[in-house]
Amino acid sequence: MIAARHLHTLELPKILERLAGFCSFSASAALARGLHPATDPAEVRRRLAETTQARAALSTHDGLTIGNARDVREAVRLAARGGSLDPATLLEIRDTLNSARALQRALSRHSALYPALVAITDLIEPCVALAAEITRCINDEGEVRDEASLYLSRIRAEARTVHDRLIARLQKLVSDSATAPFLQEALITQRNGRYVLPVKADFKGRIPGVVHDQSASGMTLFVEPLVTLELNNQWRELQLAEEHEVRRVLAALSAQVGAYAEPITRTVEALAAFDLALAKAKYAEAIHAVEPIVYDDARTKEPRLVQARHPLLDPKRVVPIDVLPEPGTRALVITGPNTGGKTVALKTVGLLAAMAQCGLHLPCQRAELPVYDAIYADIGDEQSIEQSLSTFSAHMTNLCSFLSQVNGCSLVLLDELGAGTDPSEGAALARAILEHLLRAGATCMVATHYPELKAWASVTPGAANASVAFDYETLQPLYVLTIGLPGRSNAFAIAQRLGLPETILEAAQGYLSQGSVRLEEMLAEIDQLRQQSEQALMRARAAQRESEAHNDRLRQRLNQLEEERRAILEQAREEALRETEHLRAELRRLRAKLTALGSAAEEARKLEQEIEQLAEAAQPKRSTPAAVVAPARSPAIQPGDAVRVRSLNAVGEVLAVANGEADVQIGRMRMRVRTDDLERTTQKPVVEPSAKGDLGLPPAPPKLDLDLRGLTTDECLAQMEIHLDRAARAGMPFVRLIHGKGTGALRRAVRDALKSHRLVRAFETGTEGEGSDGVTVVYLNN
């Protein structure tokens, strides 16, 4: 158990008060203020897991709250003792139970993601029947419903009837011309819970009745007419009966609440625990904290903090510190100037250790902390409004209270150890105390000005020096903690900068031993080298970051260029397909016209010339890229060469070459093609003889797409066979078979048939724009 006075020294209660400010109701705020560091590693990890999972849940579920829950435990205890609750309190109990039920149901759907939070909500007992009964008896305005009991419903019905009769009788008197002159005003009012008429005092007795009140001026008497006396009595009796029945209903509901006292109390406690987890998550976000890594054994692990910030200091002004001792370091001796940050460093380490064991995330970039059984702090912080005693006797009294209890699982923080007495005796006491702590195996951090402790830390295994940086130009501390180097004495430098005469400084330096002077010179040289190495490291890191950023920019630009290239190619391909399809339609039209002409030879020759021109125009327009490496020159294309037309992926024979163009026979089609679209091939072209009267033209090509959807497998394969044959005969390089996605049976049948088809060179799944898995693109053996 970590003593509360040491936590108070580290100012943990201030942190918990800030945490309570993020809570949604008083029960969780009380839990936050009463939070105490756990000493069991498993419990610490459980608390941290709650905070981590709450942060994750809040980041994905903005509306995750405890709803309208209230701390109703005091009211429940009153009900358990036989007390009666008012409607507003009963509604608070109902809303708390309903909110708890809604939260439990919402979290149950994410048990795999947030097991620590679900473990809390599993403790909720929503008492559904009680909440439903309260809703049945009390409406949202806090009024007991007529349906709360049969008797109440009957009483209220009778009361409404009597009330209506009473008002009607009084209204008749008000409007009666015989009584109207006696009234001060033509209205009906109430006095002492009974309906009366305002009668002029001069006409007292003209309207027989009972006087219940008079105006402040005495000019008006409030008279209950005798003719309405009985109705007023009946109505009042029914009102009293209604009030009695309402009290009975509320007492019955209160008794039910008392019967559910224990489950309601457990539910409120579960809601408070859940809300505390949310509060820890919100506080962690507010201070930009991270989850610490915790270790079980404090005997073998040191605290390691990267860019740690004291959470109570102004985040815009606080200077983060690194606490990264070498493995095996148990004692850290911090030296440096006053107000340089030694005390803040001590309190930062101790406070963050306590916060971690409370389940709080820590304001730093990375944190690794062992779980301590005890944290002891003897810190006389003169800058704190909760100032501790700073005399030698007060320090010794505090030290003696815990020195005998220190062990290997303790964290000890000592500020100005041995101060307030003779320096030589104080240094000796400080060294002896540090050796005792080191033998006990405790982790300790000590702030001091004694040079003897610097020397002790330099030669003692398990101990290390640390210092806080100081700017000699501005005479201002830098609040930066450096481990491995003892702090320099800044007295002479500060005195010189402040204008102390040189003669006095020289005399003072003459009183120092040569060893002390040499030590200060060596420390100054080491500090200068350290600063130079840090600056060089910072420059190297900056250059590395710039190089990485430049590489990232280059990668992004390359990716952008690749995407642009693909888009251009896809657009060009689509345009070429559309143009080719248009020209093929024109070819089919001309071919049909030739067939109709029959023996009209002259007209046929003209049409054949048009066909040649169309065939030439059908060749894709080839745009020259901006920077293309010229290919190696090959021998010129000659008549009789077997060539492949690149744009059509078709093989033919060159018939003639002139002016950079060649006439190529492809099957039964003769085409004019640019020579740079041709390449020699060893594949022998297929030249089919022309049928009589065929004019050497190929048969009409089929459409590029064949839609097979809706056909049986046999019908599909038959249609595919005909289409492939016609496409091959027409010299088409490829076709698209549209079979749809569906169950995949038609696609498998088509592709199984294509694998061994004599006309098929290859096939592939269509692109996203073509229909993906619903389309197969077939490349033909032309």
mmCIF file of C-alpha atoms in Angstrom, residues 226-563:
data_model
loop_
_atom_site.group_PDB
_atom_site.id
_atom_site.type_symbol
_atom_site.label_atom_id
_atom_site.label_comp_id
_atom_site.label_asym_id
_atom_site.label_seq_id
_atom_site.Cartn_x
_atom_site.Cartn_y
_atom_site.Cartn_z
ATOM 1 C CA LEU A 226 -74.494 27.582 0.117
ATOM 2 C CA VAL A 227 -75.874 26.048 -3.086
ATOM 3 C CA THR A 228 -72.377 24.719 -3.979
ATOM 4 C CA LEU A 229 -71.342 23.770 -0.474
ATOM 5 C CA GLU A 230 -72.177 20.082 -0.842
ATOM 6 C CA LEU A 231 -70.495 19.825 -4.256
ATOM 7 C CA ASN A 232 -67.408 21.556 -2.865
ATOM 8 C CA ASN A 233 -67.361 19.078 0.019
ATOM 9 C CA GLN A 234 -67.660 16.115 -2.334
ATOM 10 C CA TRP A 235 -64.920 17.407 -4.595
ATOM 11 C CA ARG A 236 -62.605 18.061 -1.660
ATOM 12 C CA GLU A 237 -63.229 14.602 -0.211
ATOM 13 C CA LEU A 238 -62.372 13.033 -3.577
ATOM 14 C CA GLN A 239 -59.187 15.117 -3.736
ATOM 15 C CA LEU A 240 -58.127 13.860 -0.315
ATOM 16 C CA ALA A 241 -58.901 10.294 -1.335
ATOM 17 C CA GLU A 242 -56.824 10.788 -4.492
ATOM 18 C CA GLU A 243 -53.874 12.133 -2.509
ATOM 19 C CA HIS A 244 -54.087 9.189 -0.140
ATOM 20 C CA GLU A 245 -54.128 6.704 -3.020
ATOM 21 C CA VAL A 246 -51.183 8.443 -4.729
ATOM 22 C CA ARG A 247 -49.192 8.168 -1.500
ATOM 23 C CA ARG A 248 -50.092 4.494 -1.333
ATOM 24 C CA VAL A 249 -48.937 3.906 -4.921
ATOM 25 C CA LEU A 250 -45.661 5.724 -4.270
ATOM 26 C CA ALA A 251 -45.123 3.757 -1.075
ATOM 27 C CA ALA A 252 -45.709 0.494 -2.971
ATOM 28 C CA LEU A 253 -43.202 1.514 -5.670
ATOM 29 C CA SER A 254 -40.725 2.546 -2.999
ATOM 30 C CA ALA A 255 -41.109 -0.842 -1.327
ATOM 31 C CA GLN A 256 -40.284 -2.526 -4.647
ATOM 32 C CA VAL A 257 -37.220 -0.301 -5.000
ATOM 33 C CA GLY A 258 -36.164 -1.314 -1.491
ATOM 34 C CA ALA A 259 -36.524 -4.969 -2.451
ATOM 35 C CA TYR A 260 -34.141 -4.368 -5.384
ATOM 36 C CA ALA A 261 -31.711 -2.287 -3.286
ATOM 37 C CA GLU A 262 -28.688 -4.566 -3.711
ATOM 38 C CA PRO A 263 -28.910 -5.090 -7.515
ATOM 39 C CA ILE A 264 -29.600 -1.374 -8.047
ATOM 40 C CA THR A 265 -26.567 -0.482 -5.933
ATOM 41 C CA ARG A 266 -24.377 -2.918 -7.886
ATOM 42 C CA THR A 267 -25.671 -1.452 -11.140
ATOM 43 C CA VAL A 268 -24.834 2.112 -10.073
ATOM 44 C CA GLU A 269 -21.351 0.963 -9.030
ATOM 45 C CA ALA A 270 -20.854 -0.732 -12.409
ATOM 46 C CA LEU A 271 -22.000 2.435 -14.176
ATOM 47 C CA ALA A 272 -19.580 4.463 -12.066
ATOM 48 C CA ALA A 273 -16.704 2.111 -12.950
ATOM 49 C CA PHE A 274 -17.578 2.325 -16.658
ATOM 50 C CA ASP A 275 -17.866 6.110 -16.550
ATOM 51 C CA LEU A 276 -14.506 6.262 -14.778
ATOM 52 C CA ALA A 277 -12.968 4.299 -17.680
ATOM 53 C CA LEU A 278 -14.482 6.828 -20.101
ATOM 54 C CA ALA A 279 -13.146 9.688 -17.956
ATOM 55 C CA LYS A 280 -9.642 8.188 -17.989
ATOM 56 C CA ALA A 281 -9.870 7.913 -21.770
ATOM 57 C CA LYS A 282 -11.009 11.535 -22.153
ATOM 58 C CA TYR A 283 -8.268 12.766 -19.819
ATOM 59 C CA ALA A 284 -5.680 10.769 -21.783
ATOM 60 C CA GLU A 285 -6.829 12.431 -25.003
ATOM 61 C CA ALA A 286 -6.726 15.852 -23.348
ATOM 62 C CA ILE A 287 -3.074 15.489 -22.283
ATOM 63 C CA HIS A 288 -1.998 13.575 -25.438
ATOM 64 C CA ALA A 289 -0.993 10.550 -23.394
ATOM 65 C CA VAL A 290 0.177 7.042 -24.332
ATOM 66 C CA GLU A 291 -0.359 3.683 -22.681
ATOM 67 C CA PRO A 292 2.703 2.736 -20.613
ATOM 68 C CA ILE A 293 4.359 -0.658 -20.781
ATOM 69 C CA VAL A 294 4.463 -2.118 -17.267
ATOM 70 C CA TYR A 295 6.772 -4.805 -15.894
ATOM 71 C CA ASP A 296 6.143 -7.170 -13.011
ATOM 72 C CA ASP A 297 9.510 -7.081 -11.269
ATOM 73 C CA ALA A 298 10.829 -3.710 -10.137
ATOM 74 C CA ARG A 299 14.040 -5.405 -9.005
ATOM 75 C CA THR A 300 15.291 -5.910 -12.571
ATOM 76 C CA LYS A 301 13.718 -3.017 -14.487
ATOM 77 C CA GLU A 302 14.359 0.713 -14.472
ATOM 78 C CA PRO A 303 11.861 3.438 -15.324
ATOM 79 C CA ARG A 304 12.295 4.557 -18.935
ATOM 80 C CA LEU A 305 10.474 7.679 -20.135
ATOM 81 C CA VAL A 306 10.791 9.405 -23.513
ATOM 82 C CA GLN A 307 9.696 13.043 -23.818
ATOM 83 C CA ALA A 308 7.854 12.891 -20.502
ATOM 84 C CA ARG A 309 5.892 15.994 -19.447
ATOM 85 C CA HIS A 310 4.702 16.906 -15.972
ATOM 86 C CA PRO A 311 0.893 16.850 -16.397
ATOM 87 C CA LEU A 312 0.266 19.762 -14.009
ATOM 88 C CA LEU A 313 2.551 22.193 -15.834
ATOM 89 C CA ASP A 314 1.491 24.361 -18.770
ATOM 90 C CA PRO A 315 1.792 22.055 -21.810
ATOM 91 C CA LYS A 316 2.801 25.024 -23.995
ATOM 92 C CA ARG A 317 5.771 25.871 -21.767
ATOM 93 C CA VAL A 318 6.842 22.600 -20.146
ATOM 94 C CA VAL A 319 10.074 21.091 -21.505
ATOM 95 C CA PRO A 320 9.812 17.292 -21.931
ATOM 96 C CA ILE A 321 12.563 15.181 -20.378
ATOM 97 C CA ASP A 322 14.047 11.794 -21.241
ATOM 98 C CA VAL A 323 14.761 9.410 -18.381
ATOM 99 C CA LEU A 324 16.734 6.595 -19.999
ATOM 100 C CA PRO A 325 19.213 5.114 -17.509
ATOM 101 C CA GLU A 326 21.545 2.298 -18.529
ATOM 102 C CA PRO A 327 20.342 -1.213 -17.640
ATOM 103 C CA GLY A 328 21.242 -2.081 -14.075
ATOM 104 C CA THR A 329 21.130 1.517 -12.842
ATOM 105 C CA ARG A 330 19.417 1.642 -9.453
ATOM 106 C CA ALA A 331 20.499 5.083 -8.203
ATOM 107 C CA LEU A 332 20.467 8.297 -10.251
ATOM 108 C CA VAL A 333 22.232 11.356 -8.762
ATOM 109 C CA ILE A 334 20.976 14.575 -10.387
ATOM 110 C CA THR A 335 23.042 17.742 -10.055
ATOM 111 C CA GLY A 336 22.735 21.191 -11.549
ATOM 112 C CA PRO A 337 21.746 24.785 -10.797
ATOM 113 C CA ASN A 338 18.840 25.861 -8.648
ATOM 114 C CA THR A 339 15.495 26.152 -10.502
ATOM 115 C CA GLY A 340 17.056 24.016 -13.220
ATOM 116 C CA GLY A 341 14.422 21.323 -13.150
ATOM 117 C CA LYS A 342 15.856 18.756 -10.719
ATOM 118 C CA THR A 343 12.771 18.734 -8.508
ATOM 119 C CA VAL A 344 10.428 18.689 -11.505
ATOM 120 C CA ALA A 345 12.328 15.672 -12.871
ATOM 121 C CA LEU A 346 11.922 13.832 -9.553
ATOM 122 C CA LYS A 347 8.219 14.626 -9.294
ATOM 123 C CA THR A 348 7.615 13.773 -12.957
ATOM 124 C CA VAL A 349 9.026 10.263 -12.537
ATOM 125 C CA GLY A 350 7.195 9.634 -9.264
ATOM 126 C CA LEU A 351 3.893 11.107 -10.426
ATOM 127 C CA LEU A 352 3.895 9.192 -13.725
ATOM 128 C CA ALA A 353 4.658 5.957 -11.886
ATOM 129 C CA ALA A 354 1.693 6.559 -9.558
ATOM 130 C CA MET A 355 -0.569 7.528 -12.481
ATOM 131 C CA ALA A 356 0.338 4.360 -14.383
ATOM 132 C CA GLN A 357 -0.549 2.212 -11.372
ATOM 133 C CA CYS A 358 -3.884 4.050 -11.188
ATOM 134 C CA GLY A 359 -4.566 2.928 -14.772
ATOM 135 C CA LEU A 360 -3.942 6.335 -16.358
ATOM 136 C CA HIS A 361 -2.120 6.895 -19.607
ATOM 137 C CA LEU A 362 0.974 9.061 -19.407
ATOM 138 C CA PRO A 363 1.890 12.344 -21.152
ATOM 139 C CA CYS A 364 4.980 11.215 -23.033
ATOM 140 C CA GLN A 365 6.010 9.563 -26.294
ATOM 141 C CA ARG A 366 6.908 6.236 -24.700
ATOM 142 C CA ALA A 367 6.896 4.903 -21.160
ATOM 143 C CA GLU A 368 8.192 1.705 -19.597
ATOM 144 C CA LEU A 369 7.672 1.377 -15.856
ATOM 145 C CA PRO A 370 7.877 -1.434 -13.312
ATOM 146 C CA VAL A 371 5.055 -1.838 -10.815
ATOM 147 C CA TYR A 372 6.269 -0.591 -7.427
ATOM 148 C CA ASP A 373 5.050 -1.880 -4.078
ATOM 149 C CA ALA A 374 5.818 1.488 -2.518
ATOM 150 C CA ILE A 375 6.720 5.010 -3.598
ATOM 151 C CA TYR A 376 8.505 7.241 -1.084
ATOM 152 C CA ALA A 377 9.067 10.948 -1.678
ATOM 153 C CA ASP A 378 10.992 13.413 0.450
ATOM 154 C CA ILE A 379 10.707 16.541 -1.655
ATOM 155 C CA GLY A 380 10.850 20.035 -0.190
ATOM 156 C CA ASP A 381 9.405 21.984 -3.103
ATOM 157 C CA GLU A 382 9.521 25.656 -2.224
ATOM 158 C CA GLN A 383 7.606 26.475 -5.388
ATOM 159 C CA SER A 384 4.599 24.364 -4.338
ATOM 160 C CA ILE A 385 1.741 25.857 -2.371
ATOM 161 C CA GLU A 386 1.634 22.540 -0.493
ATOM 162 C CA GLN A 387 5.193 23.196 0.759
ATOM 163 C CA SER A 388 6.750 20.473 2.889
ATOM 164 C CA LEU A 389 9.049 21.186 5.837
ATOM 165 C CA SER A 390 12.528 21.983 4.543
ATOM 166 C CA THR A 391 14.679 21.923 7.687
ATOM 167 C CA PHE A 392 17.248 19.205 8.284
ATOM 168 C CA SER A 393 15.273 17.699 11.161
ATOM 169 C CA ALA A 394 12.086 17.541 9.123
ATOM 170 C CA HIS A 395 13.908 15.760 6.280
ATOM 171 C CA MET A 396 15.486 13.280 8.667
ATOM 172 C CA THR A 397 12.160 12.598 10.372
ATOM 173 C CA ASN A 398 10.561 11.828 7.035
ATOM 174 C CA LEU A 399 13.467 9.613 5.924
ATOM 175 C CA CYS A 400 13.466 7.643 9.149
ATOM 176 C CA SER A 401 9.775 6.885 8.723
ATOM 177 C CA PHE A 402 10.372 4.689 5.683
ATOM 178 C CA LEU A 403 14.077 3.764 5.388
ATOM 179 C CA SER A 404 13.545 0.494 7.245
ATOM 180 C CA GLN A 405 10.677 -0.460 4.882
ATOM 181 C CA VAL A 406 12.518 0.074 1.603
ATOM 182 C CA ASN A 407 13.091 -2.991 -0.575
ATOM 183 C CA GLY A 408 13.810 -3.892 -4.190
ATOM 184 C CA CYS A 409 10.256 -3.025 -5.241
ATOM 185 C CA SER A 410 10.399 0.529 -3.879
ATOM 186 C CA LEU A 411 10.825 3.820 -5.714
ATOM 187 C CA VAL A 412 12.563 6.462 -3.563
ATOM 188 C CA LEU A 413 12.719 10.139 -4.564
ATOM 189 C CA LEU A 414 14.899 12.450 -2.456
ATOM 190 C CA ASP A 415 15.302 16.182 -3.019
ATOM 191 C CA GLU A 416 18.368 17.962 -1.578
ATOM 192 C CA LEU A 417 19.449 14.916 0.406
ATOM 193 C CA GLY A 418 21.519 15.928 3.420
ATOM 194 C CA ALA A 419 20.843 19.637 3.018
ATOM 195 C CA GLY A 420 20.242 22.054 5.900
ATOM 196 C CA THR A 421 23.306 21.117 7.967
ATOM 197 C CA ASP A 422 27.106 21.226 7.804
ATOM 198 C CA PRO A 423 28.054 20.429 4.153
ATOM 199 C CA SER A 424 30.677 17.820 4.994
ATOM 200 C CA GLU A 425 28.438 16.020 7.455
ATOM 201 C CA GLY A 426 25.453 16.364 5.142
ATOM 202 C CA ALA A 427 27.408 14.864 2.234
ATOM 203 C CA ALA A 428 28.551 11.960 4.386
ATOM 204 C CA LEU A 429 25.011 11.267 5.567
ATOM 205 C CA ALA A 430 23.707 11.489 2.021
ATOM 206 C CA ARG A 431 26.273 8.988 0.767
ATOM 207 C CA ALA A 432 25.504 6.554 3.581
ATOM 208 C CA ILE A 433 21.777 6.781 2.894
ATOM 209 C CA LEU A 434 22.332 6.157 -0.828
ATOM 210 C CA GLU A 435 24.503 3.116 -0.088
ATOM 211 C CA HIS A 436 21.765 1.762 2.188
ATOM 212 C CA LEU A 437 19.158 2.203 -0.549
ATOM 213 C CA LEU A 438 21.472 0.583 -3.095
ATOM 214 C CA ARG A 439 21.991 -2.455 -0.844
ATOM 215 C CA ALA A 440 18.220 -2.738 -0.407
ATOM 216 C CA GLY A 441 17.860 -2.865 -4.196
ATOM 217 C CA ALA A 442 15.503 0.113 -4.371
ATOM 218 C CA THR A 443 15.207 2.376 -7.391
ATOM 219 C CA CYS A 444 16.152 5.843 -6.209
ATOM 220 C CA MET A 445 16.596 9.293 -7.700
ATOM 221 C CA VAL A 446 18.380 12.003 -5.701
ATOM 222 C CA ALA A 447 18.749 15.719 -6.416
ATOM 223 C CA THR A 448 21.796 17.276 -4.754
ATOM 224 C CA HIS A 449 24.502 19.931 -4.936
ATOM 225 C CA TYR A 450 27.201 17.857 -3.182
ATOM 226 C CA PRO A 451 30.247 17.184 -5.411
ATOM 227 C CA GLU A 452 31.055 14.189 -3.185
ATOM 228 C CA LEU A 453 27.920 12.460 -4.464
ATOM 229 C CA LYS A 454 28.961 13.130 -8.057
ATOM 230 C CA ALA A 455 32.228 11.330 -7.418
ATOM 231 C CA TRP A 456 30.447 8.509 -5.579
ATOM 232 C CA ALA A 457 27.999 7.964 -8.470
ATOM 233 C CA SER A 458 30.885 7.920 -10.977
ATOM 234 C CA VAL A 459 32.668 4.977 -9.305
ATOM 235 C CA THR A 460 29.820 3.002 -7.721
ATOM 236 C CA PRO A 461 28.284 0.096 -9.674
ATOM 237 C CA GLY A 462 24.518 0.539 -10.059
ATOM 238 C CA ALA A 463 24.728 4.326 -9.661
ATOM 239 C CA ALA A 464 24.859 6.989 -12.375
ATOM 240 C CA ASN A 465 25.163 10.737 -12.641
ATOM 241 C CA ALA A 466 22.642 13.012 -14.335
ATOM 242 C CA SER A 467 22.493 16.764 -14.816
ATOM 243 C CA VAL A 468 20.158 19.522 -15.866
ATOM 244 C CA ALA A 469 21.342 21.811 -18.674
ATOM 245 C CA PHE A 470 22.127 25.501 -18.223
ATOM 246 C CA ASP A 471 22.491 28.355 -20.732
ATOM 247 C CA TYR A 472 25.531 30.413 -19.731
ATOM 248 C CA GLU A 473 24.659 33.214 -22.139
ATOM 249 C CA THR A 474 21.203 33.941 -20.749
ATOM 250 C CA LEU A 475 21.857 32.514 -17.266
ATOM 251 C CA GLN A 476 18.654 30.530 -17.667
ATOM 252 C CA PRO A 477 18.126 26.819 -16.969
ATOM 253 C CA LEU A 478 17.092 24.705 -19.971
ATOM 254 C CA TYR A 479 15.190 22.037 -17.964
ATOM 255 C CA VAL A 480 16.812 19.268 -20.022
ATOM 256 C CA LEU A 481 17.911 16.124 -18.153
ATOM 257 C CA THR A 482 21.139 14.488 -19.341
ATOM 258 C CA ILE A 483 22.026 11.070 -17.917
ATOM 259 C CA GLY A 484 25.662 9.990 -17.642
ATOM 260 C CA LEU A 485 27.165 13.409 -17.053
ATOM 261 C CA PRO A 486 27.297 15.202 -13.665
ATOM 262 C CA GLY A 487 26.205 18.798 -13.467
ATOM 263 C CA ARG A 488 28.795 21.540 -13.413
ATOM 264 C CA SER A 489 29.089 24.157 -10.709
ATOM 265 C CA ASN A 490 27.769 27.383 -12.200
ATOM 266 C CA ALA A 491 28.601 29.705 -9.295
ATOM 267 C CA PHE A 492 31.641 31.400 -10.882
ATOM 268 C CA ALA A 493 30.035 31.710 -14.317
ATOM 269 C CA ILE A 494 26.878 33.236 -12.893
ATOM 270 C CA ALA A 495 28.813 35.586 -10.626
ATOM 271 C CA GLN A 496 30.942 36.753 -13.550
ATOM 272 C CA ARG A 497 27.926 37.355 -15.772
ATOM 273 C CA LEU A 498 26.273 39.329 -12.978
ATOM 274 C CA GLY A 499 29.287 41.639 -12.661
ATOM 275 C CA LEU A 500 31.287 40.346 -9.692
ATOM 276 C CA PRO A 501 34.798 41.955 -9.834
ATOM 277 C CA GLU A 502 37.464 39.814 -11.499
ATOM 278 C CA THR A 503 39.788 40.189 -8.525
ATOM 279 C CA ILE A 504 37.261 38.514 -6.251
ATOM 280 C CA LEU A 505 36.628 35.753 -8.811
ATOM 281 C CA GLU A 506 40.353 35.086 -9.211
ATOM 282 C CA ALA A 507 40.794 34.958 -5.459
ATOM 283 C CA ALA A 508 37.905 32.531 -5.120
ATOM 284 C CA GLN A 509 39.291 30.289 -7.850
ATOM 285 C CA GLY A 510 42.642 30.289 -6.095
ATOM 286 C CA TYR A 511 41.025 28.752 -3.041
ATOM 287 C CA LEU A 512 39.838 25.769 -5.088
ATOM 288 C CA SER A 513 41.939 22.644 -5.210
ATOM 289 C CA GLN A 514 43.666 21.785 -8.469
ATOM 290 C CA GLY A 515 41.576 18.630 -8.644
ATOM 291 C CA SER A 516 38.360 20.601 -8.469
ATOM 292 C CA VAL A 517 39.552 23.031 -11.137
ATOM 293 C CA ARG A 518 40.626 20.221 -13.421
ATOM 294 C CA LEU A 519 37.327 18.418 -12.849
ATOM 295 C CA GLU A 520 35.347 21.502 -13.860
ATOM 296 C CA GLU A 521 37.484 21.940 -16.983
ATOM 297 C CA MET A 522 36.982 18.303 -17.963
ATOM 298 C CA LEU A 523 33.231 18.591 -17.395
ATOM 299 C CA ALA A 524 33.142 21.711 -19.558
ATOM 300 C CA GLU A 525 35.013 19.917 -22.376
ATOM 301 C CA ILE A 526 32.741 16.877 -22.130
ATOM 302 C CA ASP A 527 29.672 19.088 -22.148
ATOM 303 C CA GLN A 528 30.922 20.931 -25.228
ATOM 304 C CA LEU A 529 31.618 17.651 -27.048
ATOM 305 C CA ARG A 530 28.201 16.374 -26.065
ATOM 306 C CA GLN A 531 26.515 19.485 -27.444
ATOM 307 C CA GLN A 532 28.479 19.193 -30.692
ATOM 308 C CA SER A 533 27.555 15.541 -31.095
ATOM 309 C CA GLU A 534 23.895 16.301 -30.383
ATOM 310 C CA GLN A 535 23.897 19.086 -32.980
ATOM 311 C CA ALA A 536 25.544 16.777 -35.513
ATOM 312 C CA LEU A 537 22.975 14.097 -34.744
ATOM 313 C CA MET A 538 20.152 16.585 -35.162
ATOM 314 C CA ARG A 539 21.541 17.674 -38.544
ATOM 315 C CA ALA A 540 21.887 14.073 -39.655
ATOM 316 C CA ARG A 541 18.324 13.296 -38.602
ATOM 317 C CA ALA A 542 17.039 16.397 -40.378
ATOM 318 C CA ALA A 543 18.882 15.368 -43.557
ATOM 319 C CA GLN A 544 17.458 11.865 -43.250
ATOM 320 C CA ARG A 545 13.935 13.225 -42.838
ATOM 321 C CA GLU A 546 14.406 15.494 -45.870
ATOM 322 C CA SER A 547 15.726 12.570 -47.921
ATOM 323 C CA GLU A 548 12.790 10.390 -46.913
ATOM 324 C CA ALA A 549 10.354 13.189 -47.736
ATOM 325 C CA HIS A 550 12.010 13.644 -51.150
ATOM 326 C CA ASN A 551 11.761 9.904 -51.821
ATOM 327 C CA ASP A 552 8.104 9.963 -50.840
ATOM 328 C CA ARG A 553 7.457 12.829 -53.252
ATOM 329 C CA LEU A 554 9.211 10.950 -56.064
ATOM 330 C CA ARG A 555 7.218 7.797 -55.374
ATOM 331 C CA GLN A 556 3.980 9.751 -55.380
ATOM 332 C CA ARG A 557 4.902 11.407 -58.688
ATOM 333 C CA LEU A 558 5.823 8.058 -60.264
ATOM 334 C CA ASN A 559 2.551 6.543 -59.108
ATOM 335 C CA GLN A 560 0.684 9.532 -60.508
ATOM 336 C CA LEU A 561 2.465 9.202 -63.872
ATOM 337 C CA GLU A 562 1.700 5.482 -63.997
ATOM 338 C CA GLU A 563 -1.973 6.139 -63.313
#
